[in-house]
PDB file of C-alpha atoms and ligand atoms in Angstrom:
ATOM      1  CA  MET A   1      94.902 154.305  99.357  1.00 67.00           C
ATOM      2  CA  LYS A   2      95.752 154.781  95.684  1.00 70.00           C
ATOM      3  CA  LYS A   3      99.376 154.145  96.547  1.00 72.00           C
ATOM      4  CA  ILE A   4      98.560 150.885  98.304  1.00 72.00           C
ATOM      5  CA  VAL A   5      96.475 149.708  95.373  1.00 73.00           C
ATOM      6  CA  GLY A   6      99.321 150.694  93.056  1.00 73.00           C
ATOM      7  CA  VAL A   7     101.885 148.717  95.028  1.00 71.00           C
ATOM      8  CA  PHE A   8      99.514 145.789  95.190  1.00 71.00           C
ATOM      9  CA  LEU A   9      98.971 145.804  91.425  1.00 72.00           C
ATOM     10  CA  PHE A  10     102.704 146.122  90.840  1.00 69.00           C
ATOM     11  CA  VAL A  11     103.429 143.070  92.997  1.00 68.00           C
ATOM     12  CA  LEU A  12     100.596 141.146  91.366  1.00 68.00           C
ATOM     13  CA  MET A  13     101.883 141.895  87.861  1.00 69.00           C
ATOM     14  CA  GLY A  14     105.357 140.830  88.915  1.00 62.00           C
ATOM     15  CA  THR A  15     104.099 137.522  90.227  1.00 62.00           C
ATOM     16  CA  ILE A  16     102.161 136.896  87.052  1.00 60.00           C
ATOM     17  CA  LEU A  17     105.043 137.855  84.764  1.00 59.00           C
ATOM     18  CA  PHE A  18     107.855 136.109  86.562  1.00 61.00           C
ATOM     19  CA  ALA A  19     106.188 133.129  88.177  1.00 63.00           C
ATOM     20  CA  LYS A  20     107.472 129.974  86.565  1.00 71.00           C
ATOM     21  CA  GLU A  21     104.640 127.961  85.232  1.00 93.00           C
ATOM     22  CA  VAL A  22     104.042 124.822  87.270  1.00 97.00           C
ATOM     23  CA  LEU A  23     103.631 121.320  85.899  1.00 97.00           C
ATOM     24  CA  TYR A  24     101.775 119.023  88.258  1.00 98.00           C
ATOM     25  CA  VAL A  25     103.180 115.538  87.908  1.00 98.00           C
ATOM     26  CA  GLY A  26     101.387 112.472  89.224  1.00 98.00           C
ATOM     27  CA  THR A  27     103.283 109.427  90.394  1.00 98.00           C
ATOM     28  CA  ASN A  28     102.753 106.465  92.717  1.00 98.00           C
ATOM     29  CA  ALA A  29     105.687 106.251  95.092  1.00 97.00           C
ATOM     30  CA  GLU A  30     105.562 102.484  95.703  1.00 96.00           C
ATOM     31  CA  PHE A  31     107.836 101.416  92.883  1.00 97.00           C
ATOM     32  CA  ALA A  32     111.502 101.581  93.909  1.00 95.00           C
ATOM     33  CA  PRO A  33     113.905 102.585  92.438  1.00 97.00           C
ATOM     34  CA  PHE A  34     111.710 104.623  90.077  1.00 98.00           C
ATOM     35  CA  GLU A  35     109.676 106.330  92.811  1.00 98.00           C
ATOM     36  CA  TYR A  36     109.546 105.611  96.519  1.00 97.00           C
ATOM     37  CA  MET A  37     109.421 107.318  99.902  1.00 97.00           C
ATOM     38  CA  GLU A  38     112.583 108.144 101.785  1.00 96.00           C
ATOM     39  CA  ASN A  39     112.463 110.169 105.009  1.00 97.00           C
ATOM     40  CA  GLY A  40     108.993 111.378 104.121  1.00 96.00           C
ATOM     41  CA  GLU A  41     110.035 112.529 100.662  1.00 97.00           C
ATOM     42  CA  ILE A  42     109.222 111.172  97.219  1.00 98.00           C
ATOM     43  CA  VAL A  43     112.504 110.253  95.528  1.00 98.00           C
ATOM     44  CA  GLY A  44     113.778 108.016  92.741  1.00 98.00           C
ATOM     45  CA  PHE A  45     114.954 107.759  89.153  1.00 98.00           C
ATOM     46  CA  ASP A  46     111.704 109.069  87.641  1.00 98.00           C
ATOM     47  CA  ILE A  47     111.566 111.999  90.058  1.00 98.00           C
ATOM     48  CA  GLU A  48     115.074 113.162  89.168  1.00 98.00           C
ATOM     49  CA  LEU A  49     114.391 112.600  85.483  1.00 98.00           C
ATOM     50  CA  ILE A  50     111.203 114.672  85.456  1.00 98.00           C
ATOM     51  CA  ASN A  51     112.895 117.466  87.413  1.00 98.00           C
ATOM     52  CA  LYS A  52     115.595 117.611  84.726  1.00 98.00           C
ATOM     53  CA  VAL A  53     112.877 117.690  82.069  1.00 98.00           C
ATOM     54  CA  GLY A  54     111.235 120.571  83.984  1.00 98.00           C
ATOM     55  CA  GLU A  55     114.536 122.471  84.097  1.00 97.00           C
ATOM     56  CA  LYS A  56     114.970 122.009  80.349  1.00 97.00           C
ATOM     57  CA  ILE A  57     111.538 123.300  79.451  1.00 97.00           C
ATOM     58  CA  GLY A  58     111.549 126.052  82.070  1.00 96.00           C
ATOM     59  CA  LYS A  59     108.737 124.777  84.258  1.00 96.00           C
ATOM     60  CA  GLU A  60     108.557 124.080  87.953  1.00 97.00           C
ATOM     61  CA  ILE A  61     107.722 120.460  88.784  1.00 98.00           C
ATOM     62  CA  LYS A  62     105.320 119.655  91.624  1.00 98.00           C
ATOM     63  CA  ILE A  63     104.873 115.975  92.418  1.00 98.00           C
ATOM     64  CA  LYS A  64     101.575 114.481  93.563  1.00 98.00           C
ATOM     65  CA  ASN A  65     101.522 110.980  95.051  1.00 98.00           C
ATOM     66  CA  ILE A  66      98.419 109.121  93.859  1.00 96.00           C
ATOM     67  CA  ALA A  67      97.238 105.484  93.857  1.00 95.00           C
ATOM     68  CA  PHE A  68      98.454 103.857  90.628  1.00 96.00           C
ATOM     69  CA  ASP A  69      94.971 103.182  89.283  1.00 93.00           C
ATOM     70  CA  GLY A  70      94.024 106.804  90.016  1.00 95.00           C
ATOM     71  CA  LEU A  71      96.770 108.261  87.809  1.00 97.00           C
ATOM     72  CA  LEU A  72      95.081 108.012  84.408  1.00 97.00           C
ATOM     73  CA  PRO A  73      91.736 109.387  85.692  1.00 97.00           C
ATOM     74  CA  ALA A  74      93.606 112.293  87.364  1.00 97.00           C
ATOM     75  CA  LEU A  75      95.319 113.120  84.068  1.00 97.00           C
ATOM     76  CA  GLN A  76      92.108 112.855  82.079  1.00 95.00           C
ATOM     77  CA  THR A  77      90.349 115.277  84.419  1.00 96.00           C
ATOM     78  CA  ASP A  78      93.281 117.748  84.370  1.00 95.00           C
ATOM     79  CA  LYS A  79      94.087 117.331  88.062  1.00 97.00           C
ATOM     80  CA  ILE A  80      97.660 116.696  86.910  1.00 98.00           C
ATOM     81  CA  ASP A  81      99.542 117.619  83.723  1.00 97.00           C
ATOM     82  CA  LEU A  82     101.796 114.579  83.431  1.00 98.00           C
ATOM     83  CA  ILE A  83     102.384 111.104  84.810  1.00 98.00           C
ATOM     84  CA  ILE A  84     105.794 109.626  85.453  1.00 98.00           C
ATOM     85  CA  ALA A  85     105.407 106.325  87.259  1.00 98.00           C
ATOM     86  CA  GLY A  86     107.379 103.606  85.509  1.00 98.00           C
ATOM     87  CA  MET A  87     104.256 103.468  83.405  1.00 98.00           C
ATOM     88  CA  THR A  88     104.271 101.037  80.499  1.00 98.00           C
ATOM     89  CA  VAL A  89     102.911 102.220  77.178  1.00 98.00           C
ATOM     90  CA  THR A  90      99.949 100.016  76.269  1.00 97.00           C
ATOM     91  CA  LYS A  91      97.295 100.145  73.562  1.00 96.00           C
ATOM     92  CA  GLU A  92      94.569 100.433  76.219  1.00 95.00           C
ATOM     93  CA  ARG A  93      96.207 103.397  77.935  1.00 97.00           C
ATOM     94  CA  GLU A  94      96.880 105.097  74.604  1.00 96.00           C
ATOM     95  CA  GLN A  95      93.129 105.387  74.112  1.00 96.00           C
ATOM     96  CA  PHE A  96      92.985 107.815  77.024  1.00 95.00           C
ATOM     97  CA  VAL A  97      96.346 109.610  77.075  1.00 96.00           C
ATOM     98  CA  ASP A  98      99.347 110.335  74.876  1.00 97.00           C
ATOM     99  CA  PHE A  99     102.864 109.184  75.674  1.00 98.00           C
ATOM    100  CA  SER A 100     106.296 110.745  75.242  1.00 98.00           C
ATOM    101  CA  ASN A 101     109.114 108.744  73.695  1.00 98.00           C
ATOM    102  CA  ASP A 102     110.092 105.874  75.960  1.00 98.00           C
ATOM    103  CA  TYR A 103     112.844 106.381  78.531  1.00 98.00           C
ATOM    104  CA  PHE A 104     113.273 102.847  79.935  1.00 98.00           C
ATOM    105  CA  ILE A 105     112.894  99.268  78.718  1.00 97.00           C
ATOM    106  CA  ALA A 106     111.570  96.683  81.169  1.00 96.00           C
ATOM    107  CA  ASN A 107     109.926  93.297  81.389  1.00 96.00           C
ATOM    108  CA  GLN A 108     107.973  91.226  83.883  1.00 97.00           C
ATOM    109  CA  VAL A 109     109.556  88.626  86.184  1.00 97.00           C
ATOM    110  CA  ILE A 110     108.259  86.151  88.748  1.00 98.00           C
ATOM    111  CA  ILE A 111     109.345  86.383  92.379  1.00 98.00           C
ATOM    112  CA  VAL A 112     109.239  83.136  94.394  1.00 98.00           C
ATOM    113  CA  PRO A 113     110.608  81.802  97.694  1.00 97.00           C
ATOM    114  CA  GLU A 114     114.257  80.729  97.349  1.00 96.00           C
ATOM    115  CA  ASN A 115     113.449  77.003  97.712  1.00 95.00           C
ATOM    116  CA  GLU A 116     110.718  77.007  95.046  1.00 96.00           C
ATOM    117  CA  SER A 117     111.724  75.041  91.931  1.00 95.00           C
ATOM    118  CA  SER A 118     108.477  74.089  90.174  1.00 96.00           C
ATOM    119  CA  ILE A 119     107.802  77.622  88.951  1.00 96.00           C
ATOM    120  CA  THR A 120     109.894  78.204  85.852  1.00 94.00           C
ATOM    121  CA  ASP A 121     107.682  80.157  83.458  1.00 94.00           C
ATOM    122  CA  VAL A 122     104.240  81.719  83.114  1.00 93.00           C
ATOM    123  CA  ASP A 123     102.524  78.390  82.344  1.00 93.00           C
ATOM    124  CA  SER A 124     103.846  76.831  85.540  1.00 94.00           C
ATOM    125  CA  LEU A 125     101.815  79.407  87.489  1.00 96.00           C
ATOM    126  CA  LYS A 126      98.674  77.380  86.755  1.00 96.00           C
ATOM    127  CA  GLY A 127      97.085  76.180  89.976  1.00 96.00           C
ATOM    128  CA  LYS A 128      99.289  78.514  92.039  1.00 97.00           C
ATOM    129  CA  LYS A 129      98.360  81.499  94.138  1.00 98.00           C
ATOM    130  CA  VAL A 130      99.964  84.408  92.344  1.00 98.00           C
ATOM    131  CA  GLY A 131     100.172  87.936  93.685  1.00 98.00           C
ATOM    132  CA  VAL A 132      99.837  90.876  91.315  1.00 98.00           C
ATOM    133  CA  VAL A 133      99.418  94.591  91.869  1.00 97.00           C
ATOM    134  CA  LEU A 134      96.028  95.955  90.863  1.00 95.00           C
ATOM    135  CA  GLY A 135      96.102  97.477  87.380  1.00 94.00           C
ATOM    136  CA  TYR A 136      99.788  96.853  86.688  1.00 97.00           C
ATOM    137  CA  THR A 137     100.775  95.299  83.371  1.00 97.00           C
ATOM    138  CA  GLY A 138     101.743  92.165  85.343  1.00 96.00           C
ATOM    139  CA  ASP A 139      98.131  91.933  86.511  1.00 96.00           C
ATOM    140  CA  LEU A 140      96.933  91.982  82.887  1.00 94.00           C
ATOM    141  CA  MET A 141      99.570  89.449  81.867  1.00 93.00           C
ATOM    142  CA  VAL A 142      98.506  86.903  84.505  1.00 94.00           C
ATOM    143  CA  SER A 143      94.842  87.435  83.666  1.00 93.00           C
ATOM    144  CA  LYS A 144      95.534  85.961  80.242  1.00 92.00           C
ATOM    145  CA  VAL A 145      96.777  82.661  81.706  1.00 92.00           C
ATOM    146  CA  GLU A 146      93.935  80.331  82.523  1.00 93.00           C
ATOM    147  CA  GLY A 147      93.842  78.499  85.830  1.00 96.00           C
ATOM    148  CA  VAL A 148      95.984  80.905  87.834  1.00 97.00           C
ATOM    149  CA  ASP A 149      94.650  81.774  91.271  1.00 97.00           C
ATOM    150  CA  LYS A 150      95.321  85.509  91.009  1.00 97.00           C
ATOM    151  CA  VAL A 151      95.463  87.584  94.192  1.00 98.00           C
ATOM    152  CA  GLN A 152      95.396  91.365  93.731  1.00 97.00           C
ATOM    153  CA  TYR A 153      97.311  93.674  96.071  1.00 97.00           C
ATOM    154  CA  ASN A 154      97.347  97.458  96.262  1.00 95.00           C
ATOM    155  CA  SER A 155     101.123  97.758  96.078  1.00 95.00           C
ATOM    156  CA  ALA A 156     104.277  95.779  95.354  1.00 95.00           C
ATOM    157  CA  PRO A 157     105.444  95.983  99.005  1.00 94.00           C
ATOM    158  CA  ALA A 158     102.080  94.512 100.120  1.00 96.00           C
ATOM    159  CA  SER A 159     102.441  91.622  97.678  1.00 97.00           C
ATOM    160  CA  ILE A 160     106.072  91.021  98.728  1.00 96.00           C
ATOM    161  CA  MET A 161     104.944  90.814 102.370  1.00 96.00           C
ATOM    162  CA  ALA A 162     102.285  88.258 101.476  1.00 97.00           C
ATOM    163  CA  LEU A 163     104.878  86.211  99.580  1.00 97.00           C
ATOM    164  CA  ALA A 164     107.427  86.387 102.383  1.00 96.00           C
ATOM    165  CA  GLY A 165     104.669  85.358 104.813  1.00 96.00           C
ATOM    166  CA  GLY A 166     103.753  82.299 102.723  1.00 96.00           C
ATOM    167  CA  LYS A 167     100.264  83.551 101.856  1.00 98.00           C
ATOM    168  CA  ILE A 168     100.914  83.256  98.102  1.00 98.00           C
ATOM    169  CA  ASP A 169     103.213  81.021  96.003  1.00 98.00           C
ATOM    170  CA  ALA A 170     104.620  83.637  93.652  1.00 98.00           C
ATOM    171  CA  MET A 171     104.187  87.171  92.445  1.00 98.00           C
ATOM    172  CA  ILE A 172     104.664  89.104  89.221  1.00 97.00           C
ATOM    173  CA  LEU A 173     106.441  92.427  89.016  1.00 98.00           C
ATOM    174  CA  ASP A 174     108.514  94.618  86.680  1.00 97.00           C
ATOM    175  CA  SER A 175     112.156  93.496  86.690  1.00 96.00           C
ATOM    176  CA  ALA A 176     113.925  96.521  88.206  1.00 95.00           C
ATOM    177  CA  PRO A 177     111.552  96.974  91.167  1.00 96.00           C
ATOM    178  CA  ALA A 178     111.644  93.186  91.684  1.00 97.00           C
ATOM    179  CA  GLN A 179     115.450  93.361  92.045  1.00 95.00           C
ATOM    180  CA  SER A 180     115.153  96.291  94.396  1.00 93.00           C
ATOM    181  CA  TYR A 181     112.529  94.648  96.643  1.00 92.00           C
ATOM    182  CA  ILE A 182     114.160  91.216  96.886  1.00 93.00           C
ATOM    183  CA  ALA A 183     117.426  92.874  97.890  1.00 92.00           C
ATOM    184  CA  LYS A 184     115.585  94.011 101.033  1.00 89.00           C
ATOM    185  CA  ASN A 185     113.710  90.738 101.649  1.00 88.00           C
ATOM    186  CA  LYS A 186     115.839  87.661 102.329  1.00 89.00           C
ATOM    187  CA  GLY A 187     114.635  84.271 101.154  1.00 95.00           C
ATOM    188  CA  LEU A 188     113.159  85.335  97.829  1.00 97.00           C
ATOM    189  CA  LYS A 189     114.493  84.922  94.293  1.00 97.00           C
ATOM    190  CA  ILE A 190     113.671  85.992  90.777  1.00 97.00           C
ATOM    191  CA  VAL A 191     112.598  83.747  87.905  1.00 97.00           C
ATOM    192  CA  GLU A 192     113.316  85.509  84.614  1.00 95.00           C
ATOM    193  CA  LEU A 193     110.725  85.280  81.854  1.00 93.00           C
ATOM    194  CA  ASP A 194     111.026  85.751  78.141  1.00 87.00           C
ATOM    195  CA  SER A 195     107.988  87.988  78.426  1.00 81.00           C
ATOM    196  CA  GLU A 196     107.280  90.869  76.087  1.00 88.00           C
ATOM    197  CA  VAL A 197     109.411  93.969  76.336  1.00 95.00           C
ATOM    198  CA  GLU A 198     107.688  96.934  78.009  1.00 97.00           C
ATOM    199  CA  LYS A 199     108.472 100.595  77.405  1.00 98.00           C
ATOM    200  CA  TYR A 200     108.125 103.191  80.148  1.00 98.00           C
ATOM    201  CA  ALA A 201     107.128 106.674  79.025  1.00 98.00           C
ATOM    202  CA  ILE A 202     105.720 109.915  80.397  1.00 98.00           C
ATOM    203  CA  ALA A 203     101.955 110.235  79.950  1.00 98.00           C
ATOM    204  CA  VAL A 204     100.436 113.538  78.828  1.00 98.00           C
ATOM    205  CA  GLY A 205      96.800 114.515  78.271  1.00 96.00           C
ATOM    206  CA  LYS A 206      95.380 113.983  74.784  1.00 94.00           C
ATOM    207  CA  ASP A 207      96.121 116.666  72.202  1.00 85.00           C
ATOM    208  CA  LYS A 208      98.894 118.384  74.160  1.00 94.00           C
ATOM    209  CA  LYS A 209     101.192 117.981  71.163  1.00 95.00           C
ATOM    210  CA  GLU A 210     103.443 120.910  72.031  1.00 96.00           C
ATOM    211  CA  LEU A 211     104.102 119.624  75.555  1.00 97.00           C
ATOM    212  CA  VAL A 212     104.904 116.136  74.242  1.00 98.00           C
ATOM    213  CA  GLU A 213     107.375 117.644  71.772  1.00 98.00           C
ATOM    214  CA  GLN A 214     109.035 119.719  74.506  1.00 98.00           C
ATOM    215  CA  ILE A 215     109.361 116.642  76.705  1.00 98.00           C
ATOM    216  CA  ASN A 216     110.814 114.536  73.892  1.00 98.00           C
ATOM    217  CA  LYS A 217     113.364 117.225  73.087  1.00 98.00           C
ATOM    218  CA  ALA A 218     114.302 117.493  76.771  1.00 98.00           C
ATOM    219  CA  LEU A 219     114.672 113.694  77.052  1.00 98.00           C
ATOM    220  CA  GLU A 220     116.889 113.727  73.977  1.00 98.00           C
ATOM    221  CA  GLU A 221     119.173 116.392  75.504  1.00 98.00           C
ATOM    222  CA  ILE A 222     119.253 114.616  78.851  1.00 98.00           C
ATOM    223  CA  LYS A 223     120.566 111.539  77.020  1.00 98.00           C
ATOM    224  CA  THR A 224     123.152 113.275  74.830  1.00 98.00           C
ATOM    225  CA  GLU A 225     124.474 115.280  77.803  1.00 98.00           C
ATOM    226  CA  GLY A 226     125.128 112.095  79.765  1.00 98.00           C
ATOM    227  CA  ILE A 227     122.653 112.984  82.535  1.00 98.00           C
ATOM    228  CA  TYR A 228     120.565 109.908  81.745  1.00 98.00           C
ATOM    229  CA  ASP A 229     123.546 107.563  82.176  1.00 98.00           C
ATOM    230  CA  GLU A 230     124.426 109.223  85.489  1.00 98.00           C
ATOM    231  CA  LEU A 231     120.906 108.533  86.769  1.00 98.00           C
ATOM    232  CA  ILE A 232     121.085 104.911  85.579  1.00 97.00           C
ATOM    233  CA  ILE A 233     124.332 104.420  87.487  1.00 97.00           C
ATOM    234  CA  LYS A 234     122.956 106.130  90.585  1.00 97.00           C
ATOM    235  CA  TYR A 235     119.763 104.038  90.767  1.00 96.00           C
ATOM    236  CA  PHE A 236     120.539 100.732  89.081  1.00 92.00           C
ATOM    237  CA  LYS A 237     124.197  99.880  89.619  1.00 81.00           C
TER     238      LYS A 237
HETATM  239  N1  LIG B   1     105.023  99.125  84.570  1.00 82.69           N
HETATM  240  C1  LIG B   1     103.849  98.724  85.231  1.00 82.69           C
HETATM  241  C2  LIG B   1     102.620  99.321  84.588  1.00 82.69           C
HETATM  242  O1  LIG B   1     102.708 100.227  83.824  1.00 82.69           O
HETATM  243  C3  LIG B   1     103.862  99.034  86.711  1.00 82.69           C
HETATM  244  C4  LIG B   1     104.061 100.488  87.029  1.00 82.69           C
HETATM  245  C5  LIG B   1     103.862 100.794  88.496  1.00 82.69           C
HETATM  246  N2  LIG B   1     104.323 102.090  88.834  1.00 82.69           N
HETATM  247  C6  LIG B   1     104.191 102.721  90.023  1.00 82.69           C
HETATM  248  N3  LIG B   1     104.742 103.876  90.136  1.00 82.69           N
HETATM  249  N4  LIG B   1     103.546 102.185  91.006  1.00 82.69           N
HETATM  250  O2  LIG B   1     101.546  98.902  84.842  1.00 82.69           O
END
């Protein structure tokens, strides 16, 4: 009996000593090419990036797929340790979480049917039915324009379907996912905007200074070692 207990304790100690600490990372895999589902797996630019970050700081990365508007609450209640989700740094979000240095620069664009010519900028959306995704920065942007008939969807693919089906006149989305989704949906085009620049960063719980520093250092190395550029070529070229 003593022997068994001894062996058990030995194994237990080993697991505790050598187990790599896990970082639970929340994402929302409806935002190609940053994060999306492929053959039942969550893949994309952000997923590869965060795995590299994990390697650099010696932690195992476990991804959790969560609704976009559930990500910040999950982080605040410690259900996850980080968020990587093409998430734009905003003043509002900074009240609840901290952000790493930014790793991608984006902006909002309008997607319209190919034959649409009256929609040229944000102001021309007045009186139009415009699809947005609930809680995205594009949603907030359109809310500031008076007279827009805003229709909220739960995901970019859902809004694209509505647009392709003629249920809405236009939709707003981040530029890179917009490119990716119109490539798969014939008959749609992009209207570029001179909208504000948005910075994507990794969100971390408040007062986890050390973790933020580790992530920033890892991001720095990933850039200087050329890994970042390889990922850009793989997912955006
Ligand atoms: N950049 C936008 C935002 O921060 C959209 C991000 C959506 N990301 C996602 N993984 N679904 O609101």
